[in-house]
PDB file of C-alpha atoms in Angstrom:
ATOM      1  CA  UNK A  14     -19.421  11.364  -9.064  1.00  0.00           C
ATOM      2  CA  UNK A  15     -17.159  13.651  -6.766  1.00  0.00           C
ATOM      3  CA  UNK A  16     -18.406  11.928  -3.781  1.00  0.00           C
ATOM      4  CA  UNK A  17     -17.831   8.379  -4.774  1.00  0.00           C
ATOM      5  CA  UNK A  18     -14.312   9.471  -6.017  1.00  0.00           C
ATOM      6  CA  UNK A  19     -13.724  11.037  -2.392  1.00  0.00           C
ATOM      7  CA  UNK A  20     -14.647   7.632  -1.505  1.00  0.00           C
ATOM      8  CA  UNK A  21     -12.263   5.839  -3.537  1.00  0.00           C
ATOM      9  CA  UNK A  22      -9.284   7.559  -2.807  1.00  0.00           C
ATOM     10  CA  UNK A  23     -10.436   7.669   1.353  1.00  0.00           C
ATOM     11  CA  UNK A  24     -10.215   4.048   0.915  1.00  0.00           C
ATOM     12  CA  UNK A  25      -7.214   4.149  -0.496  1.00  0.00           C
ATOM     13  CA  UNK A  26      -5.896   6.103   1.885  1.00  0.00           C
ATOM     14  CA  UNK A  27      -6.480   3.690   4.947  1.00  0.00           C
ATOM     15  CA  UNK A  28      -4.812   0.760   3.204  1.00  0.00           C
ATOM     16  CA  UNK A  29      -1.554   2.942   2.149  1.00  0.00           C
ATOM     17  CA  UNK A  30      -1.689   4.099   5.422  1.00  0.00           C
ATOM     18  CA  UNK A  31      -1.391   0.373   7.174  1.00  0.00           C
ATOM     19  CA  UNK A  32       0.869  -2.515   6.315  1.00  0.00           C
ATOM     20  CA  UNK A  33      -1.496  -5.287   4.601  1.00  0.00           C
ATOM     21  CA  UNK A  34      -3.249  -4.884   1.100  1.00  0.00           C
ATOM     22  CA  UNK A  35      -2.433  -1.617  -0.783  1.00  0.00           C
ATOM     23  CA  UNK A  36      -4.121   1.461  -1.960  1.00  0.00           C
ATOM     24  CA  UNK A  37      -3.619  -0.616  -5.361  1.00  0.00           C
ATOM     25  CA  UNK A  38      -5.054  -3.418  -4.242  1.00  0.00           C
ATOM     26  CA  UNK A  39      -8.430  -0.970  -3.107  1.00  0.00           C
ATOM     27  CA  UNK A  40      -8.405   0.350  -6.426  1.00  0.00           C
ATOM     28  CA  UNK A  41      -8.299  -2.725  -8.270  1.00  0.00           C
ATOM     29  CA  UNK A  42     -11.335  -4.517  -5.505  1.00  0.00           C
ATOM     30  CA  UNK A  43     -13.414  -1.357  -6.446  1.00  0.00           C
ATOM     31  CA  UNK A  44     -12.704  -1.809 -10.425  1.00  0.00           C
ATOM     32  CA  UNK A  45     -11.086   1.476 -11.173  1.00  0.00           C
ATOM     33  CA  UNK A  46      -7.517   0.685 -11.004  1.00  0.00           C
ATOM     34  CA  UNK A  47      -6.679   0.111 -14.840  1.00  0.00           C
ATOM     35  CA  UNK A  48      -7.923   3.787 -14.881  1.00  0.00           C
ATOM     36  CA  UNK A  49      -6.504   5.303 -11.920  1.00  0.00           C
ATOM     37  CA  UNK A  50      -2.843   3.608 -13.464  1.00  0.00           C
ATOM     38  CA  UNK A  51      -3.615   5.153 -17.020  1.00  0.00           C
ATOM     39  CA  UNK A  52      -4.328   8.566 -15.461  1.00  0.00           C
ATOM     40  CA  UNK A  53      -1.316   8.901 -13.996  1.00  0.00           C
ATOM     41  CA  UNK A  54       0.667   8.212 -16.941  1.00  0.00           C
ATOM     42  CA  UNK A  55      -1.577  10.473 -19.257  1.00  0.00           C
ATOM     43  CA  UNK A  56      -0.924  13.233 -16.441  1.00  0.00           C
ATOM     44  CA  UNK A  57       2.645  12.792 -17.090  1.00  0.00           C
ATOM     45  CA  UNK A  58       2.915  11.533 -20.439  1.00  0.00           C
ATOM     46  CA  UNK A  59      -0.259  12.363 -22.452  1.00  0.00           C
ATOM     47  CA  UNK A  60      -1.992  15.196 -24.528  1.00  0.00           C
ATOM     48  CA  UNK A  61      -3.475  18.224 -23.704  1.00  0.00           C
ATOM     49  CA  UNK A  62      -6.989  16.872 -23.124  1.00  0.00           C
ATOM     50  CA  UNK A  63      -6.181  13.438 -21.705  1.00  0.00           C
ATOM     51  CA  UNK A  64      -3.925  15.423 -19.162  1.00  0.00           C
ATOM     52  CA  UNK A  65      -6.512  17.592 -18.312  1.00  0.00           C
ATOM     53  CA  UNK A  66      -8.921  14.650 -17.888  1.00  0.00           C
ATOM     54  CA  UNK A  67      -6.689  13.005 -16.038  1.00  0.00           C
ATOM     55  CA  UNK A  68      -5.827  15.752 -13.552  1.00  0.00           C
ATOM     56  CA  UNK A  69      -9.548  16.077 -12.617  1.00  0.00           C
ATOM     57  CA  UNK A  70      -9.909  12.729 -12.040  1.00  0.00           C
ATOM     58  CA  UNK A  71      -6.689  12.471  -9.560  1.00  0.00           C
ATOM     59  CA  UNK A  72      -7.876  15.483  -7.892  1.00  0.00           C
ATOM     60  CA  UNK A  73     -11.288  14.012  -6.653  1.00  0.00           C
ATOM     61  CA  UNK A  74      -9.521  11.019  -5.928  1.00  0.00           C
ATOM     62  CA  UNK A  75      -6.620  12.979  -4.245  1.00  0.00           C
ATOM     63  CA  UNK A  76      -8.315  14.826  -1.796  1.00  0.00           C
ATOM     64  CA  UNK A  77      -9.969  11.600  -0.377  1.00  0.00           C
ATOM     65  CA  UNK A  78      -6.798  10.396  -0.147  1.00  0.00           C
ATOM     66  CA  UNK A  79      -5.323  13.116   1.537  1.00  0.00           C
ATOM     67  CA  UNK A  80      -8.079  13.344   4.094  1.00  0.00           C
ATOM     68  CA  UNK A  81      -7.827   9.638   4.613  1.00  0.00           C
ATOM     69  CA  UNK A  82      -4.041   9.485   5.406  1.00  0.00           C
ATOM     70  CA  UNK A  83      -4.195  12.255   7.729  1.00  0.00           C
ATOM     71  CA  UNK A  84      -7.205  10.943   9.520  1.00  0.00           C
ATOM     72  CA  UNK A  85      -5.225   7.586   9.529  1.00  0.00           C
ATOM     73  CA  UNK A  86      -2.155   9.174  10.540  1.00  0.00           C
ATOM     74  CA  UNK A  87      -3.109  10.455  14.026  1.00  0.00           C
ATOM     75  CA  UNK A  88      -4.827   7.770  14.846  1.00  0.00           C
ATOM     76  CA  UNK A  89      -2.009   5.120  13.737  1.00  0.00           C
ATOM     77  CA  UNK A  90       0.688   6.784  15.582  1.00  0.00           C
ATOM     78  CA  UNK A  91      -0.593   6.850  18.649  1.00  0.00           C
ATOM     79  CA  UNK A  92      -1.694   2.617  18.789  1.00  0.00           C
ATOM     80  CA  UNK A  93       0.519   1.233  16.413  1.00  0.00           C
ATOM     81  CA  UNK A  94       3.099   0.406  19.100  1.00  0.00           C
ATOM     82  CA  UNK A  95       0.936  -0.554  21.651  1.00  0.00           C
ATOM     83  CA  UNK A  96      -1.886  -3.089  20.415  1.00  0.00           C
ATOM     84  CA  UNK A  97       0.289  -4.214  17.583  1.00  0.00           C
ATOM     85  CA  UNK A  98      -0.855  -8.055  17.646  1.00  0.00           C
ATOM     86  CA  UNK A  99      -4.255  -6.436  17.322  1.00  0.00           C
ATOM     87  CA  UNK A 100      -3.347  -4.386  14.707  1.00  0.00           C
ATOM     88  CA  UNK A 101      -1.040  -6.807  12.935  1.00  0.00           C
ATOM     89  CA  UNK A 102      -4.031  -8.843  12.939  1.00  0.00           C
ATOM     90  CA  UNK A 103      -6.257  -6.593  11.337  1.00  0.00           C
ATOM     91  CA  UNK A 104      -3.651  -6.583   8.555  1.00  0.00           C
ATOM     92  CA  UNK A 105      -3.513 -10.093   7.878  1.00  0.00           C
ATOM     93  CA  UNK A 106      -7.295 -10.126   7.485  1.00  0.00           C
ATOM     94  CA  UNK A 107      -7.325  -7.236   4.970  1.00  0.00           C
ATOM     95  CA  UNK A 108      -4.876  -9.747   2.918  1.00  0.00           C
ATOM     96  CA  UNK A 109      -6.407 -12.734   3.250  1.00  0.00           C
ATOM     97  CA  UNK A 110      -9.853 -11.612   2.132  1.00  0.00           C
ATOM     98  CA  UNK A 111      -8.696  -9.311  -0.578  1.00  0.00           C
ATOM     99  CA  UNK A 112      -6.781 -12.710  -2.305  1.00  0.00           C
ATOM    100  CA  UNK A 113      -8.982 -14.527  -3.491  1.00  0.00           C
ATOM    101  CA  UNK A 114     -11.390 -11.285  -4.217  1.00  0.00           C
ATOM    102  CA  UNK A 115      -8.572 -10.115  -6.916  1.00  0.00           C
ATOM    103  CA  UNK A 116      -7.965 -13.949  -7.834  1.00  0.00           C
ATOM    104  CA  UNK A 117     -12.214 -13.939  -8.881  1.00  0.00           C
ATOM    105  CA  UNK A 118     -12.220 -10.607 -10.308  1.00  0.00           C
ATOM    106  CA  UNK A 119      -9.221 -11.925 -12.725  1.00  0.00           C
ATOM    107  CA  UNK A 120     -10.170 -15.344 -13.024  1.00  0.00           C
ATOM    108  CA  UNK A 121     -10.477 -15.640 -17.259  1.00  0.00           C
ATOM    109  CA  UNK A 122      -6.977 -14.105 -17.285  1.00  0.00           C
ATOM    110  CA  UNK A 123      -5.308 -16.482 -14.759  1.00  0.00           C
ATOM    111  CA  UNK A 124      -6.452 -19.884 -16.308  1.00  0.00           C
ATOM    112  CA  UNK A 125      -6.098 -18.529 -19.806  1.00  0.00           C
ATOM    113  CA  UNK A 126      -2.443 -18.821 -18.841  1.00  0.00           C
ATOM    114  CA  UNK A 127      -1.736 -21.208 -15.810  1.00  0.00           C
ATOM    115  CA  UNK A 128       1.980 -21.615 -17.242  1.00  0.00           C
ATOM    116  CA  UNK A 129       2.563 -18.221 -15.504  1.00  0.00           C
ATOM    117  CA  UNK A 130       1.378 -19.534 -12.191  1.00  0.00           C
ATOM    118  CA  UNK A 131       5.371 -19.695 -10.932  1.00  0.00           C
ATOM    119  CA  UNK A 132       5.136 -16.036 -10.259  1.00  0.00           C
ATOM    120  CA  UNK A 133       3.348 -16.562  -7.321  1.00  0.00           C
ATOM    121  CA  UNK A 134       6.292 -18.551  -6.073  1.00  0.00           C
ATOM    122  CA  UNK A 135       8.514 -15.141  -7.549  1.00  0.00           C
ATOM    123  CA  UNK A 136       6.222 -12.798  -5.583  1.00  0.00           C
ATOM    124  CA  UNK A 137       6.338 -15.318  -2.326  1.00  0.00           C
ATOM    125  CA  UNK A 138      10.148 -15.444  -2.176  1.00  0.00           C
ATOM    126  CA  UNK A 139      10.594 -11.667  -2.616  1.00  0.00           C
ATOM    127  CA  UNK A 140       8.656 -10.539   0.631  1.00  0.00           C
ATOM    128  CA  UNK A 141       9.890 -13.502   2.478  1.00  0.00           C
ATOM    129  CA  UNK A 142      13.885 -13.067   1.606  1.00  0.00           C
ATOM    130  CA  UNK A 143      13.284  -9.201   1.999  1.00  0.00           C
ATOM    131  CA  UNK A 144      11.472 -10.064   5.492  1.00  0.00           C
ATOM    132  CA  UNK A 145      14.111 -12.132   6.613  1.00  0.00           C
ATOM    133  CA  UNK A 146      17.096 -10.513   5.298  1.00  0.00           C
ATOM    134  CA  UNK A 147      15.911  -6.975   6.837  1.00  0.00           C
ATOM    135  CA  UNK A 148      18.965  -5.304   8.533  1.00  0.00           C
ATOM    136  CA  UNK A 149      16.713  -3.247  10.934  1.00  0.00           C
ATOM    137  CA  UNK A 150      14.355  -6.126  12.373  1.00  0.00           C
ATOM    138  CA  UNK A 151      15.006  -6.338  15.983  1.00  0.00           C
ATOM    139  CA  UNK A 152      17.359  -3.176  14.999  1.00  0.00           C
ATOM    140  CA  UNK A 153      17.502   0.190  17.053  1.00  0.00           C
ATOM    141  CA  UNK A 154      14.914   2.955  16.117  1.00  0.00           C
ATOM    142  CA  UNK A 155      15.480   5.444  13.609  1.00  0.00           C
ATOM    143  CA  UNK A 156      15.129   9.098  14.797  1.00  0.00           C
ATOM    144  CA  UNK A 157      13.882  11.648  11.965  1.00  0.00           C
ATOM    145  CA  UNK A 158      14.754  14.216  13.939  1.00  0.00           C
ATOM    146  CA  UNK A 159      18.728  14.076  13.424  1.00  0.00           C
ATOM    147  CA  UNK A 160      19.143  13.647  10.064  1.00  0.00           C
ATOM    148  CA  UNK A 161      22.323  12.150   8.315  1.00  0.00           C
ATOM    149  CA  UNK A 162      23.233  11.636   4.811  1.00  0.00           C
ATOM    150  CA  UNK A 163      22.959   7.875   4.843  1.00  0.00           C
ATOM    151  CA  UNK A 164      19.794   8.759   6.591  1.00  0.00           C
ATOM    152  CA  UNK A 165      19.075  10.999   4.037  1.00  0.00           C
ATOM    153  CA  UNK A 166      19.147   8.274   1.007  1.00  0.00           C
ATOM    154  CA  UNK A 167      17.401   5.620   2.908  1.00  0.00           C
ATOM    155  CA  UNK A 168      14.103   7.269   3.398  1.00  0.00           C
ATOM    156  CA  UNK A 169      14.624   8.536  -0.748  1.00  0.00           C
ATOM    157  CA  UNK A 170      14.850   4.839  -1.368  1.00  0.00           C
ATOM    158  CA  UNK A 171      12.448   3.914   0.841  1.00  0.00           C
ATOM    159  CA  UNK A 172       9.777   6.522  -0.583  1.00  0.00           C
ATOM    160  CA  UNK A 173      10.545   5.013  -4.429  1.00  0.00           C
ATOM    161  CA  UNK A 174       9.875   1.455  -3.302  1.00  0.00           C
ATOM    162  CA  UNK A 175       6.624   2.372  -1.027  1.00  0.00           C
ATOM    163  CA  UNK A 176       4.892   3.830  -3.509  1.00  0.00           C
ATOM    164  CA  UNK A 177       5.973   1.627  -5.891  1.00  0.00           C
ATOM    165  CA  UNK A 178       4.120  -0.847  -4.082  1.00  0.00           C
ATOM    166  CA  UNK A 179       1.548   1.495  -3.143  1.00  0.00           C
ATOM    167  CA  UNK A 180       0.184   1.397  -6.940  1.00  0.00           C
ATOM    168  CA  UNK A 181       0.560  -1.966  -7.216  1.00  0.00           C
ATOM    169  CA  UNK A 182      -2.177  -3.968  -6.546  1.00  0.00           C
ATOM    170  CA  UNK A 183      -0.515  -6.421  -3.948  1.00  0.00           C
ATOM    171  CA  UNK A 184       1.888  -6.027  -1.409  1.00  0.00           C
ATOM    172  CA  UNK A 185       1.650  -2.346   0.264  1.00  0.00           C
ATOM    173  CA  UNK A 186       4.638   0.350   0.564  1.00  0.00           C
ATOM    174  CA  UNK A 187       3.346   0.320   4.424  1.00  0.00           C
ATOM    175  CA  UNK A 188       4.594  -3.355   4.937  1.00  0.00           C
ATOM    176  CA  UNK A 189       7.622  -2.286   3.190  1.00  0.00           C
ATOM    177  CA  UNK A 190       8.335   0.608   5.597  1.00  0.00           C
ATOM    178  CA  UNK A 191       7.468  -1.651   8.509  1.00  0.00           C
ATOM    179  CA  UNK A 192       9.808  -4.640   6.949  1.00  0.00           C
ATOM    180  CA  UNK A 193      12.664  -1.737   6.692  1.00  0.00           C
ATOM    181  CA  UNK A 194      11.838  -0.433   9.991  1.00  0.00           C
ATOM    182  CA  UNK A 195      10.425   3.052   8.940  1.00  0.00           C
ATOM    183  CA  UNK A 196       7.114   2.399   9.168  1.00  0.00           C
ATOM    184  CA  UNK A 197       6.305   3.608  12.520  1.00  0.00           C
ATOM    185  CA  UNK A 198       9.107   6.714  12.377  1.00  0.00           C
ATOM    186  CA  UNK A 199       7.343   7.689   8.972  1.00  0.00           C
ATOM    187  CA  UNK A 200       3.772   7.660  10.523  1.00  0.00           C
ATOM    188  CA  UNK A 201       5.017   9.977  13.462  1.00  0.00           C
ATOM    189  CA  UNK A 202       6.929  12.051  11.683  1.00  0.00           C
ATOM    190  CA  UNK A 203       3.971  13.045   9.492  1.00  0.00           C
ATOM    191  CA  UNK A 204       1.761  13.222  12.548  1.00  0.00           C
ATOM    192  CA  UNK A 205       4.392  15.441  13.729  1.00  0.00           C
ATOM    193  CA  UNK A 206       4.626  17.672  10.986  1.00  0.00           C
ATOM    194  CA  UNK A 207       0.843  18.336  11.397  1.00  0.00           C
ATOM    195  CA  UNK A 208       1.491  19.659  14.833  1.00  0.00           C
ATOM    196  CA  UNK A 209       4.082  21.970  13.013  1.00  0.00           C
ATOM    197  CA  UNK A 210       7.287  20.239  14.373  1.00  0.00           C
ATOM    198  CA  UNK A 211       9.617  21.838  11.732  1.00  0.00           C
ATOM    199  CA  UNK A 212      12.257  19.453  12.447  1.00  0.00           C
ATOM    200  CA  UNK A 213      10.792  16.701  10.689  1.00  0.00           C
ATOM    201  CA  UNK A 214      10.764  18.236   7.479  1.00  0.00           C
ATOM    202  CA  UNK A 215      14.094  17.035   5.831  1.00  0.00           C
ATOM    203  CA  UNK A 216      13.112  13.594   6.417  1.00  0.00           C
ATOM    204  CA  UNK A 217       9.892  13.636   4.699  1.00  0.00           C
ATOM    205  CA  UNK A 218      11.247  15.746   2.086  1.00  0.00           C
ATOM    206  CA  UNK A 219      13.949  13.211   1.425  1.00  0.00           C
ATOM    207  CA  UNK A 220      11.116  10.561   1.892  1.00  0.00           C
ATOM    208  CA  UNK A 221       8.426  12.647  -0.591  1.00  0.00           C
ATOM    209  CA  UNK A 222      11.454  13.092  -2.992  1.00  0.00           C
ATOM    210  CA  UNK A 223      11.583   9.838  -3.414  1.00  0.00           C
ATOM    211  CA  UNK A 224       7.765   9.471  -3.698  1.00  0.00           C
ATOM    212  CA  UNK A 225       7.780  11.513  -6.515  1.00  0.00           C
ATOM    213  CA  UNK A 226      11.063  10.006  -8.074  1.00  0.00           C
ATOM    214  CA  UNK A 227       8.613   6.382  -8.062  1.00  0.00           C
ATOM    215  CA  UNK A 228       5.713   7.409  -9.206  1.00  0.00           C
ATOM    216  CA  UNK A 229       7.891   9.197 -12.143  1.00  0.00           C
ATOM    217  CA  UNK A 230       9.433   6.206 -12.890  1.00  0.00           C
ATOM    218  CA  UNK A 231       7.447   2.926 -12.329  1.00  0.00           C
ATOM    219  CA  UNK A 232       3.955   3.786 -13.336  1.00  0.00           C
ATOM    220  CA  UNK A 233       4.695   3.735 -16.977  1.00  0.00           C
ATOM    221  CA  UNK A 234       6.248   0.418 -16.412  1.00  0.00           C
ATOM    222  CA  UNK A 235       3.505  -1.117 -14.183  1.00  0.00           C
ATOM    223  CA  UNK A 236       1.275  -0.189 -16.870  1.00  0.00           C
ATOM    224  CA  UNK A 237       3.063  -1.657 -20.034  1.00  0.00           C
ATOM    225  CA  UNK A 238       3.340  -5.047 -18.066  1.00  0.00           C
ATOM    226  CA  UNK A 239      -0.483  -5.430 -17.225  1.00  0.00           C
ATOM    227  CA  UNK A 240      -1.115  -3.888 -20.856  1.00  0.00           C
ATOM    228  CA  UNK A 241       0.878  -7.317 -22.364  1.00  0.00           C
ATOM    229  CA  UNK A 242       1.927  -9.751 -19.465  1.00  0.00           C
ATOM    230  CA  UNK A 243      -1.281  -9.564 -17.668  1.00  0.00           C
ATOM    231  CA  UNK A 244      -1.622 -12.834 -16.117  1.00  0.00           C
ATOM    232  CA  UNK A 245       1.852 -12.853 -14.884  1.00  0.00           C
ATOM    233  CA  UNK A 246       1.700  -9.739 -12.944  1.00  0.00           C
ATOM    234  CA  UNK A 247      -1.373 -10.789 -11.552  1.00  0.00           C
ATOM    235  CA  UNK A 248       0.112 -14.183 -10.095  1.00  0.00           C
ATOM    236  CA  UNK A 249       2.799 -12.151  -9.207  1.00  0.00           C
ATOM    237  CA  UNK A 250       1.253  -9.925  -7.202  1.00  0.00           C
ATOM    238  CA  UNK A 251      -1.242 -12.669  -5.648  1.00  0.00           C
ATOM    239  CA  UNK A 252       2.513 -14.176  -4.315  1.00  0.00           C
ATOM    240  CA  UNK A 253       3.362 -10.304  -2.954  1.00  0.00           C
ATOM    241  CA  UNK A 254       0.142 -10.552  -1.084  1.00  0.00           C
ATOM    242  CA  UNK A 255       0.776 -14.259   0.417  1.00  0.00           C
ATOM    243  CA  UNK A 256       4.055 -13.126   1.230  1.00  0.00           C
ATOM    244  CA  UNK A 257       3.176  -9.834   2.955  1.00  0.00           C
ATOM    245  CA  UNK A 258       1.099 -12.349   5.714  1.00  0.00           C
ATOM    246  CA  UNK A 259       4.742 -13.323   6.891  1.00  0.00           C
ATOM    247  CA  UNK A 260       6.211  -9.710   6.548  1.00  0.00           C
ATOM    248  CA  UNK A 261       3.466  -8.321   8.991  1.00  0.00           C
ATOM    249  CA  UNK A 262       3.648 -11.352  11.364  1.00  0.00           C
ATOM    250  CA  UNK A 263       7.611 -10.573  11.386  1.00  0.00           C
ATOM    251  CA  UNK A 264       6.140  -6.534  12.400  1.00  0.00           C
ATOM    252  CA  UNK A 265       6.464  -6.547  15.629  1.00  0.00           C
ATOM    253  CA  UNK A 266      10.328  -7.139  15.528  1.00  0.00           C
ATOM    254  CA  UNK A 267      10.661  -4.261  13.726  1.00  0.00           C
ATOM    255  CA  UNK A 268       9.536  -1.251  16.233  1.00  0.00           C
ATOM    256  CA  UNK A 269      11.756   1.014  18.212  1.00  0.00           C
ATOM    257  CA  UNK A 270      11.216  -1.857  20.955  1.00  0.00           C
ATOM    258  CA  UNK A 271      11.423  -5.107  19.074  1.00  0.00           C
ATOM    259  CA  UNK A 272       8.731  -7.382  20.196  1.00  0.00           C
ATOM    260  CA  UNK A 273       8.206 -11.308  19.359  1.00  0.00           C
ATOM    261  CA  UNK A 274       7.111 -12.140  15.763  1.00  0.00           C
ATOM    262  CA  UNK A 275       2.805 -13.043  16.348  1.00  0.00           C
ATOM    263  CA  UNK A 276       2.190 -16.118  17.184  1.00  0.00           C
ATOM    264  CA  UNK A 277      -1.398 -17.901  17.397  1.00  0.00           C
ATOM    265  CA  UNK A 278      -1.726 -16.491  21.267  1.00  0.00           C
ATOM    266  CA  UNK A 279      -1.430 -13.042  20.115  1.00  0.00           C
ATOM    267  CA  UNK A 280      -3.221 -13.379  17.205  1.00  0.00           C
ATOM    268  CA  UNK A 281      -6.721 -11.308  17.704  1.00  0.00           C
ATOM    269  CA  UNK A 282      -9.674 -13.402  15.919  1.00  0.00           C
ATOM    270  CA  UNK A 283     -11.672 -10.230  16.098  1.00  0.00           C
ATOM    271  CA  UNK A 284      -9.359  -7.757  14.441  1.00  0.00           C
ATOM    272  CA  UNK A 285      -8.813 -10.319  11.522  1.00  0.00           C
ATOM    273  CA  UNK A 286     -12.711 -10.121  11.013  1.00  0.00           C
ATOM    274  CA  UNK A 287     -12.871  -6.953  11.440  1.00  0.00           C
ATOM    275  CA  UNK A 288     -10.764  -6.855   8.201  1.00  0.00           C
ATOM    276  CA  UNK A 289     -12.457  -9.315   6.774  1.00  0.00           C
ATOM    277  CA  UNK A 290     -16.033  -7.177   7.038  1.00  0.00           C
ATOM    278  CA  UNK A 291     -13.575  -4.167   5.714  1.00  0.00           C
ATOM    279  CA  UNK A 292     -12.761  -5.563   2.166  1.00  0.00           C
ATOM    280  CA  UNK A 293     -15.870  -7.654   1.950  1.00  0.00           C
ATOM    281  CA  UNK A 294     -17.901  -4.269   2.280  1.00  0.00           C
ATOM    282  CA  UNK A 295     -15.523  -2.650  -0.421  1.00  0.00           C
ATOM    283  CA  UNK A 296     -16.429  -5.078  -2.726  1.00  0.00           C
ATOM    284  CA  UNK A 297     -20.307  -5.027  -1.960  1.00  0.00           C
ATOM    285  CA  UNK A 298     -19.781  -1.495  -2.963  1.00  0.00           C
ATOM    286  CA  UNK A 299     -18.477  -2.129  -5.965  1.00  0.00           C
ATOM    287  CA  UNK A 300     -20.928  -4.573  -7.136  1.00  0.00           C
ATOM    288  CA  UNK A 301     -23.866  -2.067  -5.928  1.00  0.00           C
ATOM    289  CA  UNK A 302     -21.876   0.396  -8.124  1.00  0.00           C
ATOM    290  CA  UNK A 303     -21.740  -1.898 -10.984  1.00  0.00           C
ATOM    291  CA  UNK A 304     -25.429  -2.551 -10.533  1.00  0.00           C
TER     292      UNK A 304
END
């Protein structure tokens, strides 16, 4: 049981770790996300023995998590910037495979209440307008290095609304960074901080602040709604996901040296399947699981 939740949270891991599907989005492919949600709020919230259940159950997953990210991590910083059509195109096929995979596994709630299908138009528009509206596409790059108060309280807000994403199942905190233009400073920052570059650290502690200050605050929320609006975060977040395609196609504008939003010539066809195969296989091994 240790090993598969080392899996789980490895998995979880690589798709925090990119801009595409989330680590929610995993969790919720590999049918364990109602229970990864409730853990964390019984961690925070619950009684002695729930607490203690749930802290075991993080900690298997956490470990895979944290060996995942860092493995991610030095890989990620060091290609992001230069094969990001390829990259951005490995995204898109994590997303467009894991749709209809999450639209299946809830398909009883969804048509039990179509009248809620709007919030796929919601989750659509609030990617897109973010996407578009984003101060630092084709902006100058951020440097971690010399931090600033204004500085300072971006990357807190930016760490609340990643992982608030990151636990959802649907849009990723990772396509948020890269919409706001941290994604690629955050990445080798971290990557920096494992080669002990000291002078990172006030960034990522502003960033992890506001990590924690999210995870505090939005999983008790996240898991009220899906506890008695089900079907309506579930459209929602199936418009997050469509809309995420355009954020990540927009990517490129946002590095240090803005590039050209993808277009069909730099789309790579065998990136996209390589994501495809990715989330295909992480359902397979949920179904052998289940079986």
């Amino acid at each position: 049981m240790y090993l598969i939740q080392f899996i789980r949270g490895f998995c979880m891991a690589l798709a925090d770790s990119v801009p595409g599907v989330s680590g929610g989005t995993i969790a919720f492919l590999l049918g364990f996300y109602d229970r990864f949600i409730s853990s964390i709020d019984d961690l925070l919230t619950g009684g002695k023995e729930k607490k203690k259940e749930a802290f075991f159950f993080l900690l298997k997953l956490g470990i895979g998590w944290i060996c995942g990210m860092i493995s991610a991590v030095l890989v990620l910083a060091s290609v992001f910037e230069s094969h990001i059509y390829a990259i951005s195109s490995l995204f898109i096929g994590f997303i467009v495979f894991a749709i209809p995979l999450v639209i299946r596994e809830e398909k009883e709630t969804l048509l039990a209440k179509k009248a809620a299908i709007p919030f796929v138009l919601v989750g659509i528009a609030i990617v897109s307008l973010i996407t578009y509206f984003n101060p630092a596409s084709g902006g100058s790059g951020v440097d971690l290095e010399h931090m600033t108060v204004k500085l300072g309280v971006l990357l807190f807000l930016a760490g609340a609304v990643a992982i608030s994403a990151m636990v959802l199942p649907g849009i990723s905190g990772s396509t948020l960074l890269l919409i706001m233009g941290l994604y690629l400073p955050i990445v080798t920052a971290i990557k920096e901080f494992l080669h002990l570059n000291m002078s990172v650290v006030p960034a990522l502690f502003c960033f992890g602040f506001g990590v924690l200050f999210g995870v505090f605050g939005v999983v008790k929320l996240i898991r009220k709604a899906l506890e008695n609006f089900r079907a309506q975060m579930i459209y929602l977040i199936i418009g997050l996901m469509i809309g995420s395609i355009y954020a990540v196609i927009m990517g490129p504008t946002t590095l240090d040296v803005p590039q050209s939003a993808m277009t069909l010539r730099e789309f790579n066809i065998l990136f996209f399947a390589i994501g495809a195969v990715v989330i295909l296989g992480l359902q397979k091994l949920k179904t052998q699981k289940e079986g």
